[in-house]
mmCIF file of C-alpha atoms in Angstrom:
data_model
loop_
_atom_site.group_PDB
_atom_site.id
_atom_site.type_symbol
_atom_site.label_atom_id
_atom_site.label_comp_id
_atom_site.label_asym_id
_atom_site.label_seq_id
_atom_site.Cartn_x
_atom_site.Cartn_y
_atom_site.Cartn_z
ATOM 1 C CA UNK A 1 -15.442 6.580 20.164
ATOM 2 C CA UNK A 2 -12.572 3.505 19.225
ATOM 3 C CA UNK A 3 -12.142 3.027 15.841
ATOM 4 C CA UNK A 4 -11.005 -0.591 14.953
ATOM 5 C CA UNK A 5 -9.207 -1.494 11.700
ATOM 6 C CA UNK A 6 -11.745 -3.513 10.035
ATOM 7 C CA UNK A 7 -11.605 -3.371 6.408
ATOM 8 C CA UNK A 8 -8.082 -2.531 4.557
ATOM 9 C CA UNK A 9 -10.240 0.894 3.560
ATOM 10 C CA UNK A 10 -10.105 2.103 6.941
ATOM 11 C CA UNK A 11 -6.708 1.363 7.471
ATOM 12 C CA UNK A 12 -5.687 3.539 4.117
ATOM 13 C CA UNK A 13 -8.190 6.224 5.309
ATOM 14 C CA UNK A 14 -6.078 6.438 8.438
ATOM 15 C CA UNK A 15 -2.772 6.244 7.374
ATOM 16 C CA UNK A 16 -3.829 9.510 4.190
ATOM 17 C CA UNK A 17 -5.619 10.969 7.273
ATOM 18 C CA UNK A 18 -1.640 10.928 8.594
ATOM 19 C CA UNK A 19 -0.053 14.096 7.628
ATOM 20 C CA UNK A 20 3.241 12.698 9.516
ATOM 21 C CA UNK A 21 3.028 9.322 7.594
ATOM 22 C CA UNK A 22 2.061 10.618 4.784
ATOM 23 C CA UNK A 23 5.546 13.069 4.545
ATOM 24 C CA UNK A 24 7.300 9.501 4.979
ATOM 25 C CA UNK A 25 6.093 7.994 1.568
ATOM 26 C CA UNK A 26 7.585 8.602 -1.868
ATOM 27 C CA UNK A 27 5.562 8.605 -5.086
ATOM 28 C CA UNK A 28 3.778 6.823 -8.127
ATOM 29 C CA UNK A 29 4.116 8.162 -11.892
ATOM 30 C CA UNK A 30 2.255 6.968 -14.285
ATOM 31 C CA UNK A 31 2.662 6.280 -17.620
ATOM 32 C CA UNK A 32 -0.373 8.537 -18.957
ATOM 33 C CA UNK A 33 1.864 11.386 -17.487
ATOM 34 C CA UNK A 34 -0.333 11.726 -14.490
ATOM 35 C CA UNK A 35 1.088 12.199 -11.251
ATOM 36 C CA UNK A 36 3.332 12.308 -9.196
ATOM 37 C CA UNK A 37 0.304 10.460 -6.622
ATOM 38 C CA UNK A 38 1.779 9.505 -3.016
ATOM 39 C CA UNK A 39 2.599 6.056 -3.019
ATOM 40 C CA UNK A 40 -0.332 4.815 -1.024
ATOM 41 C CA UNK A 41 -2.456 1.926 -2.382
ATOM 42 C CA UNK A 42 -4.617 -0.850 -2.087
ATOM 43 C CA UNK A 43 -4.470 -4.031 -3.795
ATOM 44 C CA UNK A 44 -5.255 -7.590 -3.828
ATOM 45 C CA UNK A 45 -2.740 -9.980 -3.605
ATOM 46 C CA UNK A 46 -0.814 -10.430 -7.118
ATOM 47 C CA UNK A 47 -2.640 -7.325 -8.759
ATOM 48 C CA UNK A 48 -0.138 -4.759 -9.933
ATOM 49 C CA UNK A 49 -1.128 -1.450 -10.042
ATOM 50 C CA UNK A 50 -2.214 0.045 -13.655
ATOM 51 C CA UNK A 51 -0.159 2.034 -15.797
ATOM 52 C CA UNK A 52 2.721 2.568 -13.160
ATOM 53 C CA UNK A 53 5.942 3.816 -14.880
ATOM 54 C CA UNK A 54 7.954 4.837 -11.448
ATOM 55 C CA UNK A 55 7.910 4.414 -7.689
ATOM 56 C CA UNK A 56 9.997 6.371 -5.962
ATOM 57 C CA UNK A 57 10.253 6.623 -1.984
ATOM 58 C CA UNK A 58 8.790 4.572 0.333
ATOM 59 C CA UNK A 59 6.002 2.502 -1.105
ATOM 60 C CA UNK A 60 2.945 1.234 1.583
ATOM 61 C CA UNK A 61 0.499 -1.688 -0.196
ATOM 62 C CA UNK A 62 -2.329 -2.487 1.790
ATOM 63 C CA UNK A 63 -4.036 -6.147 0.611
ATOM 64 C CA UNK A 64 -7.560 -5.993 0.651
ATOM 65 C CA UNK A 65 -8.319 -9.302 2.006
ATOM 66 C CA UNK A 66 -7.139 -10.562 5.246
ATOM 67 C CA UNK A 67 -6.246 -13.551 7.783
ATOM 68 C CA UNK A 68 -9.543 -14.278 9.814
ATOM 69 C CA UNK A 69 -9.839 -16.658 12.352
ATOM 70 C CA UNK A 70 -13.332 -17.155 14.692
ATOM 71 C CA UNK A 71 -12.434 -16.848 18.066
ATOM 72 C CA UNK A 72 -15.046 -18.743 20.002
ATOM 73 C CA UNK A 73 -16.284 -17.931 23.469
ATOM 74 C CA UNK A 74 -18.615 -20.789 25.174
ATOM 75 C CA UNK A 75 -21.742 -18.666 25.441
ATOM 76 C CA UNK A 76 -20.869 -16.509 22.800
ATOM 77 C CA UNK A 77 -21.195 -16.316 19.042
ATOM 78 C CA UNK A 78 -17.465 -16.693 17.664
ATOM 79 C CA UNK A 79 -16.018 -13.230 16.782
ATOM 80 C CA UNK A 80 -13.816 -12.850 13.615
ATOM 81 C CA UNK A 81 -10.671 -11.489 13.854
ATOM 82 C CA UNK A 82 -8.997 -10.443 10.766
ATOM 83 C CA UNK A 83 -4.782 -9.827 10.380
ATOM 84 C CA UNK A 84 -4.256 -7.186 7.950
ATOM 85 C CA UNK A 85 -1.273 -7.390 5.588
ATOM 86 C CA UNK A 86 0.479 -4.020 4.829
ATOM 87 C CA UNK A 87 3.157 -3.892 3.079
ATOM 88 C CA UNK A 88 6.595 -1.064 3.142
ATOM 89 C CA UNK A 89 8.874 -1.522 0.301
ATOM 90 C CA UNK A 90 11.943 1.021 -0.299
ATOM 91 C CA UNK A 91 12.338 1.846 -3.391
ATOM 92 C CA UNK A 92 15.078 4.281 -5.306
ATOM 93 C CA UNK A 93 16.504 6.472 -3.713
ATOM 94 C CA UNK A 94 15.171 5.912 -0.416
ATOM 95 C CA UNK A 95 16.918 3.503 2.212
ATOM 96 C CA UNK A 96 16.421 0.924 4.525
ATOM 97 C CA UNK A 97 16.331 3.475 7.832
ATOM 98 C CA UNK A 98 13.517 5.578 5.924
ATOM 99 C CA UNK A 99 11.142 2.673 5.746
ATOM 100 C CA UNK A 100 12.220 1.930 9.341
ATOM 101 C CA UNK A 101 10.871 5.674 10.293
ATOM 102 C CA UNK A 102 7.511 4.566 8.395
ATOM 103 C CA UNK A 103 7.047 1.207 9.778
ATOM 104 C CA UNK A 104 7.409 2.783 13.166
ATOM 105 C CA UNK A 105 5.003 5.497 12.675
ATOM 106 C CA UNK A 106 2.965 3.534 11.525
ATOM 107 C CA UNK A 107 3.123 1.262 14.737
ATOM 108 C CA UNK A 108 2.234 3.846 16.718
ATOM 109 C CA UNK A 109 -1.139 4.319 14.832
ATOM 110 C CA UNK A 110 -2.348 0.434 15.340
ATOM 111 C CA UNK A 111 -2.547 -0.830 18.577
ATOM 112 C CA UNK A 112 -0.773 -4.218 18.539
ATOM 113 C CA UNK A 113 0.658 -3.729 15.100
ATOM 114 C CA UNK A 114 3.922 -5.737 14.685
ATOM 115 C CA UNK A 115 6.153 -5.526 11.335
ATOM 116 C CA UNK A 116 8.279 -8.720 10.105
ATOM 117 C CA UNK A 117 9.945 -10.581 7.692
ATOM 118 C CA UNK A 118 12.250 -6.971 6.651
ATOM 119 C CA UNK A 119 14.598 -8.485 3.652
ATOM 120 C CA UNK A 120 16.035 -7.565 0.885
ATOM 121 C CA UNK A 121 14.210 -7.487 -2.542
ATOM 122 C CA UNK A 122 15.431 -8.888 -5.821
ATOM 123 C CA UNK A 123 18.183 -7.242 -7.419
ATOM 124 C CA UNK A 124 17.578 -4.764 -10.963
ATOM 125 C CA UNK A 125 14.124 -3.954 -9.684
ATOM 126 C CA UNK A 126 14.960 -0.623 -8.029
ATOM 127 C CA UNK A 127 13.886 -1.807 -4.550
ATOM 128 C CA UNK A 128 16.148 -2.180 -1.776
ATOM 129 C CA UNK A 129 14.412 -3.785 1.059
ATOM 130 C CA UNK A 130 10.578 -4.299 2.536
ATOM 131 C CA UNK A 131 8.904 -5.335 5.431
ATOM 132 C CA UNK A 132 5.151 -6.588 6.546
ATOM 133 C CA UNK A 133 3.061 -5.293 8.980
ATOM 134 C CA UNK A 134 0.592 -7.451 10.617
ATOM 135 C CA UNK A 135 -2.629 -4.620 11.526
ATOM 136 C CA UNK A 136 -5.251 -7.192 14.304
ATOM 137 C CA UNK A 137 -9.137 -5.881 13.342
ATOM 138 C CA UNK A 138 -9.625 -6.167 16.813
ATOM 139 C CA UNK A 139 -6.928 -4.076 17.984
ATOM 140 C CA UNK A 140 -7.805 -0.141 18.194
ATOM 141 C CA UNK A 141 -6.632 2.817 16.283
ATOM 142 C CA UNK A 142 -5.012 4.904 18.469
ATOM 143 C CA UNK A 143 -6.177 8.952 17.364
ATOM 144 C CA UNK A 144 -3.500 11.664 15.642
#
């Protein structure tokens, strides 16, 4: 049976599902002392994660609300297609070709899947560059 991306949950149940993307992806610390937690979240837009002391690695944020757009058919009822926004930020002391090796396994897992917009982030924040995938809801997941 297809699986289709249709809620940011079942996008970060496949990708934790991913033992291969999962090896890509550096870490969260926390300031309670808990952790190290692999660097693997979901988020709305603006929130910052609670009580995060370090990232290290490879860091993959996955907003929990989407692009939709109805996509109407004449004898149809319109179907809602939603653009997911992941995104893969390299932090300390990972690089710019490691988050390259994530965003492209992670390509292979979403049919259609297309990252953009890779810069550079601010300077004195520890991360080096990041880049946003685009994930279609109506697009399949393609199985391990």
């Amino acid at each position: 049976m297809q699986q289709f991306p249709t809620s940011a949950k079942v996008i970060y149940d496949t990708l934790s599902a991913d033992t291969d993307f999962m090896a890509l992806l550096g870490e969260y610390r926390f300031k309670s002392g808990s952790g190290p937690l692999a660097a693997l979240s979901v988020v709305s837009a603006g929130e910052d994660l609670p009580s995060i002391r370090e990232v290290t690695g490879v860091e993959c944020i996955i907003q929990d609300a989407g692009e939709s757009v109805a996509q109407n058919y004449l004898t149809d009822a319109p179907t809602i297609v939603t653009t997911w926004s992941v995104f893969l930020v390299a932090w300390e002391p990972s690089k710019g070709s490691d988050l390259q090796v994530a965003a492209e396994r992670m390509l292979t897992r979403f049919t259609g899947a297309e990252s953009i917009q890779t810069v550079a982030t601010t300077d004195g924040l520890g991360s080096l560059v990041q880049t946003k995938v685009f994930i279609k809801s109506n697009m399949p997941i393609r199985p391990l």
